[in-house]
Amino acid sequence: MRPIKIVHLYPERMSIYGDYGNIIALSKRMEWRGIKNIVENIEAGVSIPKDADLLFIGGGQDKGQVIVAEDLASKAKQIKDFVEAGGPLLAVCGGYQLLGEYFISSEYGQLQGTGLFNVVSKGTSTRMIGNIVVHSEKFGELIGFENHSGSTEYIGKAQPLGVVKRGYGNNPDDKLEGIIYRNAIGTYMHGSFLPKNPRVCDWLIAKAIAKSSQSIQLKTLSNTLENRARASALKRP
Ligand code: GLN
């Protein structure tokens, strides 16, 4: 059994509001099941390894997104091919924006996206910040924390991650949040997102195992602590 390879894109610039916690959750929930895994950090100028089993990109300030957007252009085809082949990917906030068609930063102008997700984003004067609860048909109640001025809209065919029950989500108006495209998820939910939503974490792990073409059983974990934390978070105003 070869270790499952988690690739963390731009951890230095795109891992704000605790997004590294998503890497910890993915790695620990595999380790707790005896599934060997490794994390490879990829910064600008470094290619994505061909044996990646899962891609993660977190959120970042507009300034960091400028540099990342330039580098992502050289990775766009590889990311698209990876997802089209069924590879799992999680993109949070700024990463979600940059995997869309474009992000127009109030401060730095238009940043070209990779075009993986059918979304466009535009910086606004509204900072959308606070705890968020989203109802997802696929994953049930999702909880997180959002902090973005970027407002995102779908263009063409898109499957939202869910409907906003509390908070903003993609924008202040349509009460929709995130996107699912094949086995790729884009979301505004920091928090970290995966520790608070173990169902999504395990779904991504299962897809990564499938991508590795290995037959590894995903044993059920108790999730006692996670469920207690979720119950507490769902009660927050
Ligand atoms: N800079 C982007 C915005 O403000 C993304 C922020 C983030 O990743 N938290 O919308």
Short mmCIF file of C-alpha atoms and ligand atoms in Angstrom, two decimals:
data_model
loop_
_atom_site.label_atom_id
_atom_site.label_comp_id
_atom_site.label_asym_id
_atom_site.label_seq_id
_atom_site.Cartn_x
_atom_site.Cartn_y
_atom_site.Cartn_z
CA MET A 1 0.00 0.00 0.00
CA ARG A 2 1.53 3.32 -1.01
CA PRO A 3 0.79 6.39 1.12
CA ILE A 4 -2.12 8.56 -0.04
CA LYS A 5 -0.63 11.85 -1.26
CA ILE A 6 -2.33 15.07 -0.15
CA VAL A 7 -1.03 18.08 -2.09
CA HIS A 8 -1.36 21.43 -0.30
CA LEU A 9 -1.20 24.27 -2.85
CA TYR A 10 0.43 27.53 -1.73
CA PRO A 11 0.37 26.98 2.04
CA GLU A 12 2.48 30.09 2.66
CA ARG A 13 0.08 32.47 0.91
CA MET A 14 -3.24 30.59 0.88
CA SER A 15 -3.90 29.17 4.31
CA ILE A 16 -5.57 31.86 6.39
CA TYR A 17 -8.31 31.53 9.04
CA GLY A 18 -7.14 28.08 10.08
CA ASP A 19 -7.32 26.47 6.66
CA TYR A 20 -4.31 24.28 7.51
CA GLY A 21 -6.75 22.48 9.80
CA ASN A 22 -8.21 20.86 6.69
CA ILE A 23 -4.86 19.19 5.98
CA ILE A 24 -4.64 18.02 9.60
CA ALA A 25 -8.17 16.59 9.46
CA LEU A 26 -7.53 14.71 6.20
CA SER A 27 -4.23 13.30 7.46
CA LYS A 28 -5.45 12.40 10.98
CA ARG A 29 -8.71 10.77 9.81
CA MET A 30 -6.61 8.53 7.58
CA GLU A 31 -3.99 7.89 10.29
CA TRP A 32 -6.73 6.91 12.80
CA ARG A 33 -7.74 4.24 10.30
CA GLY A 34 -4.19 3.02 9.74
CA ILE A 35 -4.08 4.54 6.24
CA LYS A 36 -0.58 5.83 5.43
CA ASN A 37 -0.57 9.34 3.95
CA ILE A 38 1.85 12.10 3.16
CA VAL A 39 1.42 15.84 2.64
CA GLU A 40 3.36 17.63 -0.10
CA ASN A 41 3.44 21.45 -0.03
CA ILE A 42 3.54 23.09 -3.45
CA GLU A 43 4.44 26.80 -3.72
CA ALA A 44 4.64 29.02 -6.81
CA GLY A 45 7.05 27.72 -9.43
CA VAL A 46 6.82 24.11 -8.29
CA SER A 47 4.84 21.56 -10.36
CA ILE A 48 2.02 19.52 -8.91
CA PRO A 49 3.29 15.92 -8.51
CA LYS A 50 1.76 13.45 -10.97
CA ASP A 51 0.97 11.00 -8.13
CA ALA A 52 -1.22 13.49 -6.23
CA ASP A 53 -4.35 11.83 -4.81
CA LEU A 54 -6.02 14.96 -3.41
CA LEU A 55 -5.55 18.71 -4.00
CA PHE A 56 -6.22 21.42 -1.38
CA ILE A 57 -6.01 25.20 -1.68
CA GLY A 58 -7.02 27.50 1.17
CA GLY A 59 -7.95 31.13 1.41
CA GLY A 60 -5.80 34.22 1.20
CA GLN A 61 -5.67 37.99 1.19
CA ASP A 62 -6.11 39.72 -2.17
CA LYS A 63 -2.36 40.55 -2.19
CA GLY A 64 -1.39 36.89 -1.93
CA GLN A 65 -3.97 35.95 -4.55
CA VAL A 66 -2.19 38.14 -7.14
CA ILE A 67 0.97 36.02 -6.99
CA VAL A 68 -0.95 32.75 -6.74
CA ALA A 69 -3.20 33.61 -9.70
CA GLU A 70 -0.13 34.14 -11.90
CA ASP A 71 1.29 30.76 -10.91
CA LEU A 72 -2.04 28.94 -11.07
CA ALA A 73 -2.27 29.80 -14.79
CA SER A 74 0.61 27.37 -15.38
CA LYS A 75 -1.18 24.66 -13.35
CA ALA A 76 -4.71 25.22 -14.71
CA LYS A 77 -4.67 22.34 -17.23
CA GLN A 78 -3.18 19.86 -14.76
CA ILE A 79 -5.77 20.78 -12.12
CA LYS A 80 -8.60 20.50 -14.67
CA ASP A 81 -7.36 17.12 -15.96
CA PHE A 82 -6.97 15.89 -12.36
CA VAL A 83 -10.58 16.81 -11.52
CA GLU A 84 -11.98 15.55 -14.83
CA ALA A 85 -10.30 12.20 -14.06
CA GLY A 86 -12.23 12.08 -10.75
CA GLY A 87 -9.51 13.48 -8.51
CA PRO A 88 -10.79 15.07 -5.27
CA LEU A 89 -10.13 18.73 -4.60
CA LEU A 90 -11.11 21.19 -1.88
CA ALA A 91 -10.80 24.94 -2.46
CA VAL A 92 -11.65 27.39 0.31
CA CYS A 93 -12.56 31.07 -0.13
CA GLY A 94 -9.68 32.76 -2.01
CA GLY A 95 -8.74 29.40 -3.49
CA TYR A 96 -12.37 28.87 -4.55
CA GLN A 97 -12.38 32.29 -6.20
CA LEU A 98 -9.17 31.59 -8.14
CA LEU A 99 -10.45 28.26 -9.46
CA GLY A 100 -13.39 30.13 -11.04
CA GLU A 101 -13.25 32.18 -14.25
CA TYR A 102 -11.87 35.30 -12.56
CA PHE A 103 -11.74 37.32 -9.34
CA ILE A 104 -11.89 41.11 -9.58
CA SER A 105 -10.07 42.41 -6.52
CA SER A 106 -11.09 45.91 -5.38
CA GLU A 107 -7.41 46.68 -4.83
CA TYR A 108 -5.56 44.77 -7.57
CA GLY A 109 -8.04 44.51 -10.43
CA GLN A 110 -8.95 41.37 -12.37
CA LEU A 111 -7.15 38.16 -11.49
CA GLN A 112 -7.53 35.39 -14.03
CA GLY A 113 -8.90 32.12 -12.61
CA THR A 114 -8.24 28.59 -13.83
CA GLY A 115 -11.84 28.16 -15.07
CA LEU A 116 -12.41 24.88 -13.21
CA PHE A 117 -15.53 26.18 -11.47
CA ASN A 118 -18.38 27.97 -13.30
CA VAL A 119 -18.20 31.00 -11.03
CA VAL A 120 -17.04 34.61 -11.19
CA SER A 121 -16.11 36.68 -8.11
CA LYS A 122 -15.83 40.40 -7.47
CA GLY A 123 -14.55 42.28 -4.46
CA THR A 124 -17.20 44.43 -2.74
CA SER A 125 -17.36 46.95 0.08
CA THR A 126 -19.28 44.39 2.18
CA ARG A 127 -17.12 42.15 4.34
CA MET A 128 -19.07 38.93 4.74
CA ILE A 129 -17.86 37.61 8.08
CA GLY A 130 -19.17 35.30 10.78
CA ASN A 131 -20.38 31.80 11.53
CA ILE A 132 -22.20 30.14 8.67
CA VAL A 133 -24.58 27.18 8.40
CA VAL A 134 -25.36 25.64 5.01
CA HIS A 135 -27.80 22.84 4.19
CA SER A 136 -26.32 20.53 1.60
CA GLU A 137 -28.39 17.78 -0.03
CA LYS A 138 -25.23 15.71 -0.35
CA PHE A 139 -23.69 16.24 3.09
CA GLY A 140 -26.46 17.52 5.39
CA GLU A 141 -25.80 20.49 7.71
CA LEU A 142 -22.43 22.11 7.06
CA ILE A 143 -20.91 24.59 9.51
CA GLY A 144 -18.03 26.98 9.14
CA PHE A 145 -16.73 30.51 9.46
CA GLU A 146 -16.61 32.96 6.57
CA ASN A 147 -14.57 36.12 6.08
CA HIS A 148 -14.52 37.52 2.55
CA SER A 149 -15.32 40.70 0.65
CA GLY A 150 -15.53 38.80 -2.61
CA SER A 151 -19.03 38.14 -3.92
CA THR A 152 -19.42 35.05 -6.13
CA GLU A 153 -22.02 34.20 -8.75
CA TYR A 154 -22.55 31.13 -10.92
CA ILE A 155 -22.12 31.31 -14.67
CA GLY A 156 -23.73 28.54 -16.68
CA LYS A 157 -24.26 25.06 -15.23
CA ALA A 158 -23.28 24.80 -11.57
CA GLN A 159 -24.25 22.63 -8.59
CA PRO A 160 -24.20 24.70 -5.37
CA LEU A 161 -22.68 23.02 -2.34
CA GLY A 162 -25.81 24.04 -0.46
CA VAL A 163 -28.37 26.58 0.69
CA VAL A 164 -27.36 29.15 3.32
CA LYS A 165 -29.34 28.84 6.56
CA ARG A 166 -27.24 31.34 8.50
CA GLY A 167 -24.61 33.77 7.19
CA TYR A 168 -23.89 35.01 3.66
CA GLY A 169 -22.34 32.27 1.48
CA ASN A 170 -21.46 33.17 -2.12
CA ASN A 171 -22.95 36.64 -1.85
CA PRO A 172 -25.39 38.68 0.25
CA ASP A 173 -28.35 37.92 -2.03
CA ASP A 174 -28.91 34.44 -3.46
CA LYS A 175 -28.49 32.37 -0.26
CA LEU A 176 -26.42 29.79 -2.09
CA GLU A 177 -22.95 28.64 -1.09
CA GLY A 178 -20.03 27.00 -2.76
CA ILE A 179 -19.96 24.58 -5.67
CA ILE A 180 -19.53 20.89 -6.35
CA TYR A 181 -18.06 19.86 -9.69
CA ARG A 182 -17.34 16.13 -10.08
CA ASN A 183 -15.24 15.40 -6.93
CA ALA A 184 -14.14 18.99 -6.44
CA ILE A 185 -15.66 21.27 -3.80
CA GLY A 186 -15.37 25.05 -3.63
CA THR A 187 -16.60 26.77 -0.49
CA TYR A 188 -16.33 29.98 1.51
CA MET A 189 -16.27 27.99 4.74
CA HIS A 190 -13.13 28.41 6.82
CA GLY A 191 -13.23 27.20 10.35
CA SER A 192 -11.46 24.89 9.60
CA PHE A 193 -14.05 23.39 7.36
CA LEU A 194 -13.20 19.66 7.40
CA PRO A 195 -12.72 19.17 11.18
CA LYS A 196 -16.22 20.64 11.63
CA ASN A 197 -17.70 18.55 8.81
CA PRO A 198 -16.28 15.00 9.06
CA ARG A 199 -18.71 13.66 6.45
CA VAL A 200 -17.12 15.86 3.80
CA CYS A 201 -13.64 14.95 5.04
CA ASP A 202 -14.35 11.22 4.74
CA TRP A 203 -15.94 11.72 1.32
CA LEU A 204 -12.76 13.41 0.08
CA ILE A 205 -10.60 10.67 1.64
CA ALA A 206 -12.67 7.96 -0.09
CA LYS A 207 -12.22 9.75 -3.43
CA ALA A 208 -8.46 10.09 -2.80
CA ILE A 209 -8.20 6.34 -2.11
CA ALA A 210 -10.11 5.63 -5.32
CA LYS A 211 -7.79 8.02 -7.22
CA SER A 212 -4.80 6.05 -5.83
CA SER A 213 -6.33 2.86 -7.35
CA GLN A 214 -5.88 1.04 -4.07
CA SER A 215 -8.46 -1.10 -2.34
CA ILE A 216 -8.50 0.31 1.20
CA GLN A 217 -11.52 -0.01 3.46
CA LEU A 218 -12.65 3.23 5.15
CA LYS A 219 -13.58 2.11 8.68
CA THR A 220 -16.30 4.19 10.44
CA LEU A 221 -14.99 6.54 13.14
CA SER A 222 -17.07 7.40 16.21
CA ASN A 223 -17.08 11.21 15.57
CA THR A 224 -18.20 11.72 19.18
CA LEU A 225 -16.10 14.85 19.71
CA GLU A 226 -16.82 16.19 16.24
CA ASN A 227 -20.57 15.78 16.77
CA ARG A 228 -20.42 17.50 20.18
CA ALA A 229 -18.53 20.42 18.61
CA ARG A 230 -21.04 20.59 15.77
CA ALA A 231 -24.01 20.60 18.15
CA SER A 232 -22.41 23.45 20.06
CA ALA A 233 -21.58 25.40 16.89
CA LEU A 234 -25.12 24.97 15.52
CA LYS A 235 -26.50 26.63 18.68
CA ARG A 236 -24.37 29.76 18.16
CA PRO A 237 -26.29 32.92 17.18
N1 GLN B 1 -9.29 38.01 -0.51
C1 GLN B 1 -10.54 37.32 -0.82
C2 GLN B 1 -11.78 38.09 -0.33
O1 GLN B 1 -11.64 38.94 0.54
C3 GLN B 1 -10.54 35.94 -0.17
C4 GLN B 1 -10.53 36.03 1.36
C5 GLN B 1 -10.28 34.68 2.01
O2 GLN B 1 -9.72 33.78 1.42
N2 GLN B 1 -10.70 34.56 3.30
O3 GLN B 1 -12.87 37.80 -0.78
#
